[in-house]
Amino acid sequence: MKMKLVDHVVRSFRVAKVFRENTDKINSIDFSPTGETLISCSEDDQIVIYDCEKGTQARTVNSKKYGVDLIHFTHAKNTAIHSSTKVDDTIRYLSLHDNKYIRYFPGHTKKVVSLCLSPVEDTFLSGSMDKTLRLWDLRSPNCQGLMHLTGRPVAAYDPEGLIFAAGVNSECIKLYDLRSFDKGPFVTFKLTQEKECDWTGLKFSRDGKTILISTNGSIIRLIDAFHGTPLQTFTGHLNNKGIPIEASFSPDSQFIFSGSTDGRVHVWNADTGYKVCVLNADHPGPVQCVQFNPKYMMLASACTNMAFWLPAMEDT
């Protein structure tokens, strides 16, 4: 039976499983493209891999020396990239299978605040508080491209992996063609600069039509990916701690999910901007990470604990 994601199904989501492996807050999560596994990293320097089909914790890998943030699966099985929280600001490419580093990507001189992998090839983008955006190839430790910006960057690839968006200074989004990014952006969208908060994340919807902007305040924005027109502003969730709370699309681009410092998950309709529901997870701390599984009808949210959500079947 294939369920369609509609309002009443979203409202029926319940926590099916809670994992309490971490002793500090989970700062980043990522589903594998197949949706079969989920990886998380925490401020306690642990990387935890979950089996989404079985609903079990598969493995734990420690990164005590360098710390770990912004973790992402790469396209190769059992490998991930992550930023560091200790020693330096090098990005690291890790074999999860034997807990060995495959490659280091040095260059940033301040904290890496944005990291995203191409959906189609072995390249990735990193943005840092050093006001640079770097383009990398997993096969080489040398930076393939470097952009100097005027402020804190956030970056994202479009679903086809042909262009990328760079958000700069919480006020403009520049779109670059990957094949000729050195020529500069082909379009720049100027938005009203955020007064109370900074942009902390960008995501394209899977249909490529919209861009979601997350912040470290209690506001989320949705803009048109072709014209930069503001479409929606999502509010009502709490962020009184100034943390980068993640907002995510459902795979069909119809719903927006966000964490909140009150331990709940807020859901809006992307087209209308209306709040669909607030899901209560009994999260004891702020929910910083929320993502919907790309292949299965499943949601993950994380504070110090990791919660897996499934729809209640009787509500169909």
Tab-separated table of N, CA and C in Angstrom, residues 32-128:
chain	number	residue	atom	x	y	z
A	32	SER	N	20.607	8.511	3.711
A	32	SER	CA	21.235	8.039	2.474
A	32	SER	C	20.235	8.236	1.337
A	33	PRO	N	20.696	8.350	0.077
A	33	PRO	CA	19.777	8.551	-1.050
A	33	PRO	C	18.718	7.448	-1.182
A	34	THR	N	19.046	6.229	-0.734
A	34	THR	CA	18.084	5.123	-0.808
A	34	THR	C	17.055	5.179	0.318
A	35	GLY	N	17.337	6.007	1.350
A	35	GLY	CA	16.445	6.096	2.496
A	35	GLY	C	16.595	4.947	3.480
A	36	GLU	N	17.528	4.055	3.205
A	36	GLU	CA	17.674	2.873	4.068
A	36	GLU	C	18.434	3.164	5.352
A	37	THR	N	19.327	4.157	5.302
A	37	THR	CA	20.103	4.475	6.503
A	37	THR	C	20.060	5.975	6.800
A	38	LEU	N	20.292	6.290	8.057
A	38	LEU	CA	20.369	7.674	8.510
A	38	LEU	C	21.646	7.802	9.315
A	39	ILE	N	22.352	8.917	9.106
A	39	ILE	CA	23.567	9.150	9.882
A	39	ILE	C	23.364	10.422	10.703
A	40	SER	N	23.901	10.423	11.910
A	40	SER	CA	23.805	11.631	12.737
A	40	SER	C	25.169	11.899	13.360
A	41	CYS	N	25.391	13.167	13.726
A	41	CYS	CA	26.584	13.474	14.511
A	41	CYS	C	26.180	14.404	15.635
A	42	SER	N	26.951	14.342	16.699
A	42	SER	CA	26.566	15.040	17.919
A	42	SER	C	27.742	15.792	18.516
A	43	GLU	N	27.422	16.731	19.405
A	43	GLU	CA	28.476	17.472	20.096
A	43	GLU	C	29.230	16.607	21.098
A	44	ASP	N	28.763	15.362	21.298
A	44	ASP	CA	29.550	14.430	22.124
A	44	ASP	C	30.588	13.675	21.278
A	45	ASP	N	30.793	14.122	20.023
A	45	ASP	CA	31.800	13.580	19.094
A	45	ASP	C	31.466	12.188	18.567
A	46	GLN	N	30.208	11.787	18.686
A	46	GLN	CA	29.804	10.479	18.164
A	46	GLN	C	29.081	10.608	16.826
A	47	ILE	N	29.374	9.678	15.940
A	47	ILE	CA	28.622	9.517	14.690
A	47	ILE	C	27.810	8.235	14.859
A	48	VAL	N	26.495	8.339	14.697
A	48	VAL	CA	25.640	7.158	14.854
A	48	VAL	C	24.943	6.873	13.522
A	49	ILE	N	24.964	5.602	13.118
A	49	ILE	CA	24.295	5.174	11.883
A	49	ILE	C	23.094	4.315	12.262
A	50	TYR	N	21.947	4.657	11.682
A	50	TYR	CA	20.703	3.942	11.976
A	50	TYR	C	20.216	3.188	10.742
A	51	ASP	N	19.612	2.041	10.986
A	51	ASP	CA	18.953	1.270	9.930
A	51	ASP	C	17.479	1.679	9.933
A	52	CYS	N	17.038	2.377	8.878
A	52	CYS	CA	15.674	2.907	8.857
A	52	CYS	C	14.619	1.837	8.620
A	53	GLU	N	14.981	0.778	7.904
A	53	GLU	CA	14.009	-0.291	7.642
A	53	GLU	C	13.717	-1.086	8.913
A	54	LYS	N	14.785	-1.379	9.657
A	54	LYS	CA	14.602	-2.169	10.889
A	54	LYS	C	14.266	-1.291	12.088
A	55	GLY	N	14.555	0.007	11.978
A	55	GLY	CA	14.343	0.898	13.117
A	55	GLY	C	15.312	0.604	14.238
A	56	THR	N	16.564	0.369	13.863
A	56	THR	CA	17.577	0.031	14.862
A	56	THR	C	18.810	0.906	14.683
A	57	GLN	N	19.600	0.968	15.748
A	57	GLN	CA	20.887	1.635	15.635
A	57	GLN	C	21.869	0.626	15.071
A	58	ALA	N	22.533	0.973	13.959
A	58	ALA	CA	23.422	0.012	13.300
A	58	ALA	C	24.839	0.074	13.861
A	59	ARG	N	25.396	1.289	13.948
A	59	ARG	CA	26.792	1.405	14.383
A	59	ARG	C	27.046	2.763	15.021
A	60	THR	N	28.116	2.834	15.797
A	60	THR	CA	28.585	4.111	16.332
A	60	THR	C	30.066	4.251	16.022
A	61	VAL	N	30.427	5.435	15.541
A	61	VAL	CA	31.828	5.726	15.225
A	61	VAL	C	32.202	6.973	16.021
A	62	ASN	N	33.348	6.976	16.650
A	62	ASN	CA	33.754	8.144	17.429
A	62	ASN	C	34.703	9.043	16.648
A	63	SER	N	34.551	10.335	16.844
A	63	SER	CA	35.466	11.304	16.232
A	63	SER	C	35.955	12.251	17.327
A	64	LYS	N	36.590	11.652	18.335
A	64	LYS	CA	36.979	12.406	19.526
A	64	LYS	C	38.026	13.479	19.235
A	65	LYS	N	38.937	13.168	18.318
A	65	LYS	CA	40.063	14.071	18.096
A	65	LYS	C	39.631	15.375	17.417
A	66	TYR	N	38.806	15.254	16.367
A	66	TYR	CA	38.474	16.435	15.571
A	66	TYR	C	37.062	16.969	15.820
A	67	GLY	N	36.234	16.206	16.538
A	67	GLY	CA	34.836	16.593	16.671
A	67	GLY	C	34.139	16.412	15.331
A	68	VAL	N	32.830	16.627	15.299
A	68	VAL	CA	32.111	16.357	14.043
A	68	VAL	C	30.848	17.208	13.964
A	69	ASP	N	30.620	17.761	12.774
A	69	ASP	CA	29.416	18.540	12.500
A	69	ASP	C	29.121	18.420	11.004
A	70	LEU	N	27.926	18.822	10.592
A	70	LEU	CA	27.531	18.881	9.171
A	70	LEU	C	27.862	17.593	8.425
A	71	ILE	N	27.401	16.479	8.939
A	71	ILE	CA	27.754	15.189	8.329
A	71	ILE	C	26.852	14.882	7.133
A	72	HIS	N	27.448	14.306	6.090
A	72	HIS	CA	26.692	13.911	4.890
A	72	HIS	C	27.226	12.596	4.355
A	73	PHE	N	26.308	11.717	3.973
A	73	PHE	CA	26.717	10.535	3.210
A	73	PHE	C	27.260	10.988	1.863
A	74	THR	N	28.266	10.289	1.350
A	74	THR	CA	28.668	10.512	-0.044
A	74	THR	C	27.971	9.442	-0.881
A	75	HIS	N	28.252	9.437	-2.198
A	75	HIS	CA	27.553	8.478	-3.072
A	75	HIS	C	28.090	7.053	-2.906
A	76	ALA	N	29.339	6.945	-2.463
A	76	ALA	CA	29.915	5.609	-2.233
A	76	ALA	C	29.329	5.044	-0.941
A	77	LYS	N	29.144	3.761	-0.910
A	77	LYS	CA	28.542	3.157	0.272
A	77	LYS	C	29.495	3.266	1.467
A	78	ASN	N	28.930	3.497	2.632
A	78	ASN	CA	29.732	3.493	3.865
A	78	ASN	C	30.788	4.584	3.960
A	79	THR	N	30.552	5.712	3.297
A	79	THR	CA	31.485	6.832	3.441
A	79	THR	C	30.700	8.119	3.709
A	80	ALA	N	31.356	9.057	4.395
A	80	ALA	CA	30.703	10.325	4.726
A	80	ALA	C	31.741	11.437	4.766
A	81	ILE	N	31.260	12.675	4.595
A	81	ILE	CA	32.121	13.837	4.826
A	81	ILE	C	31.550	14.613	6.009
A	82	HIS	N	32.437	15.296	6.723
A	82	HIS	CA	31.952	16.120	7.830
A	82	HIS	C	32.920	17.264	8.098
A	83	SER	N	32.403	18.309	8.736
A	83	SER	CA	33.267	19.401	9.189
A	83	SER	C	33.769	19.062	10.587
A	84	SER	N	34.713	19.847	11.050
A	84	SER	CA	35.361	19.563	12.340
A	84	SER	C	34.997	20.639	13.354
A	85	THR	N	35.019	20.265	14.620
A	85	THR	CA	34.730	21.234	15.684
A	85	THR	C	35.943	21.491	16.581
A	86	LYS	N	37.006	20.728	16.347
A	86	LYS	CA	38.233	20.896	17.138
A	86	LYS	C	39.445	20.880	16.225
A	87	VAL	N	40.595	21.271	16.742
A	87	VAL	CA	41.916	21.255	16.083
A	87	VAL	C	42.001	22.278	14.948
A	88	ASP	N	41.191	22.090	13.882
A	88	ASP	CA	41.223	23.033	12.756
A	88	ASP	C	39.879	22.975	12.035
A	89	ASP	N	39.794	23.654	10.881
A	89	ASP	CA	38.527	23.726	10.150
A	89	ASP	C	38.561	22.914	8.860
A	90	THR	N	39.403	21.888	8.873
A	90	THR	CA	39.505	20.975	7.737
A	90	THR	C	38.242	20.125	7.630
A	91	ILE	N	37.838	19.856	6.377
A	91	ILE	CA	36.719	18.930	6.135
A	91	ILE	C	37.316	17.537	5.968
A	92	ARG	N	36.638	16.545	6.500
A	92	ARG	CA	37.190	15.190	6.509
A	92	ARG	C	36.263	14.196	5.825
A	93	TYR	N	36.886	13.277	5.087
A	93	TYR	CA	36.192	12.252	4.296
A	93	TYR	C	36.475	10.918	4.976
A	94	LEU	N	35.420	10.304	5.491
A	94	LEU	CA	35.555	9.181	6.414
A	94	LEU	C	34.998	7.883	5.836
A	95	SER	N	35.763	6.815	5.988
A	95	SER	CA	35.235	5.478	5.701
A	95	SER	C	34.578	4.972	6.986
A	96	LEU	N	33.247	4.802	6.939
A	96	LEU	CA	32.513	4.384	8.144
A	96	LEU	C	32.741	2.909	8.449
A	97	HIS	N	33.095	2.185	7.404
A	97	HIS	CA	33.272	0.746	7.519
A	97	HIS	C	34.424	0.393	8.469
A	98	ASP	N	35.542	1.113	8.344
A	98	ASP	CA	36.677	0.802	9.226
A	98	ASP	C	37.136	2.021	10.041
A	99	ASN	N	36.309	3.094	10.042
A	99	ASN	CA	36.593	4.289	10.828
A	99	ASN	C	37.979	4.870	10.529
A	100	LYS	N	38.284	4.971	9.224
A	100	LYS	CA	39.558	5.570	8.807
A	100	LYS	C	39.260	6.746	7.882
A	101	TYR	N	40.119	7.764	7.970
A	101	TYR	CA	39.938	8.904	7.072
A	101	TYR	C	40.551	8.597	5.709
A	102	ILE	N	39.771	8.860	4.665
A	102	ILE	CA	40.221	8.620	3.297
A	102	ILE	C	41.001	9.838	2.789
A	103	ARG	N	40.484	11.043	3.158
A	103	ARG	CA	41.108	12.253	2.630
A	103	ARG	C	40.750	13.445	3.519
A	104	TYR	N	41.635	14.452	3.509
A	104	TYR	CA	41.372	15.706	4.205
A	104	TYR	C	41.250	16.825	3.175
A	105	PHE	N	40.394	17.802	3.497
A	105	PHE	CA	40.203	18.951	2.601
A	105	PHE	C	40.489	20.233	3.390
A	106	PRO	N	41.779	20.624	3.440
A	106	PRO	CA	42.148	21.814	4.211
A	106	PRO	C	41.944	23.089	3.389
A	107	GLY	N	41.826	24.218	4.072
A	107	GLY	CA	41.717	25.493	3.364
A	107	GLY	C	40.956	26.548	4.145
A	108	HIS	N	39.836	26.153	4.737
A	108	HIS	CA	39.069	27.132	5.502
A	108	HIS	C	39.830	27.515	6.774
A	109	THR	N	39.729	28.799	7.120
A	109	THR	CA	40.459	29.285	8.296
A	109	THR	C	39.543	29.608	9.470
A	110	LYS	N	38.221	29.490	9.247
A	110	LYS	CA	37.261	29.652	10.341
A	110	LYS	C	36.208	28.562	10.218
A	111	LYS	N	35.317	28.508	11.198
A	111	LYS	CA	34.296	27.457	11.285
A	111	LYS	C	33.519	27.277	9.971
A	112	VAL	N	33.414	26.020	9.540
A	112	VAL	CA	32.602	25.687	8.365
A	112	VAL	C	31.139	25.646	8.805
A	113	VAL	N	30.301	26.446	8.133
A	113	VAL	CA	28.902	26.561	8.548
A	113	VAL	C	27.932	26.017	7.499
A	114	SER	N	28.474	25.641	6.328
A	114	SER	CA	27.616	25.092	5.274
A	114	SER	C	28.384	24.014	4.533
A	115	LEU	N	27.750	22.862	4.334
A	115	LEU	CA	28.400	21.757	3.635
A	115	LEU	C	27.322	21.015	2.863
A	116	CYS	N	27.510	20.859	1.568
A	116	CYS	CA	26.498	20.126	0.790
A	116	CYS	C	27.154	19.360	-0.344
A	117	LEU	N	26.592	18.201	-0.598
A	117	LEU	CA	27.130	17.279	-1.590
A	117	LEU	C	26.295	17.367	-2.864
A	118	SER	N	26.958	17.296	-4.012
A	118	SER	CA	26.220	17.281	-5.279
A	118	SER	C	25.312	16.054	-5.333
A	119	PRO	N	24.067	16.217	-5.828
A	119	PRO	CA	23.172	15.056	-5.913
A	119	PRO	C	23.572	14.071	-7.022
A	120	VAL	N	24.463	14.503	-7.935
A	120	VAL	CA	24.767	13.651	-9.102
A	120	VAL	C	26.219	13.226	-9.230
A	121	GLU	N	27.140	13.938	-8.581
A	121	GLU	CA	28.552	13.562	-8.744
A	121	GLU	C	29.323	13.739	-7.444
A	122	ASP	N	30.595	13.369	-7.481
A	122	ASP	CA	31.419	13.395	-6.271
A	122	ASP	C	32.056	14.755	-6.026
A	123	THR	N	31.236	15.792	-6.059
A	123	THR	CA	31.738	17.118	-5.722
A	123	THR	C	30.922	17.645	-4.552
A	124	PHE	N	31.507	18.579	-3.806
A	124	PHE	CA	30.745	19.182	-2.716
A	124	PHE	C	31.153	20.636	-2.529
A	125	LEU	N	30.287	21.371	-1.846
A	125	LEU	CA	30.507	22.791	-1.567
A	125	LEU	C	30.651	22.982	-0.070
A	126	SER	N	31.521	23.902	0.320
A	126	SER	CA	31.622	24.248	1.735
A	126	SER	C	31.662	25.766	1.879
A	127	GLY	N	30.985	26.246	2.900
A	127	GLY	CA	30.992	27.683	3.191
A	127	GLY	C	31.447	27.880	4.622
A	128	SER	N	32.201	28.951	4.855
A	128	SER	CA	32.811	29.140	6.171
A	128	SER	C	32.634	30.571	6.670
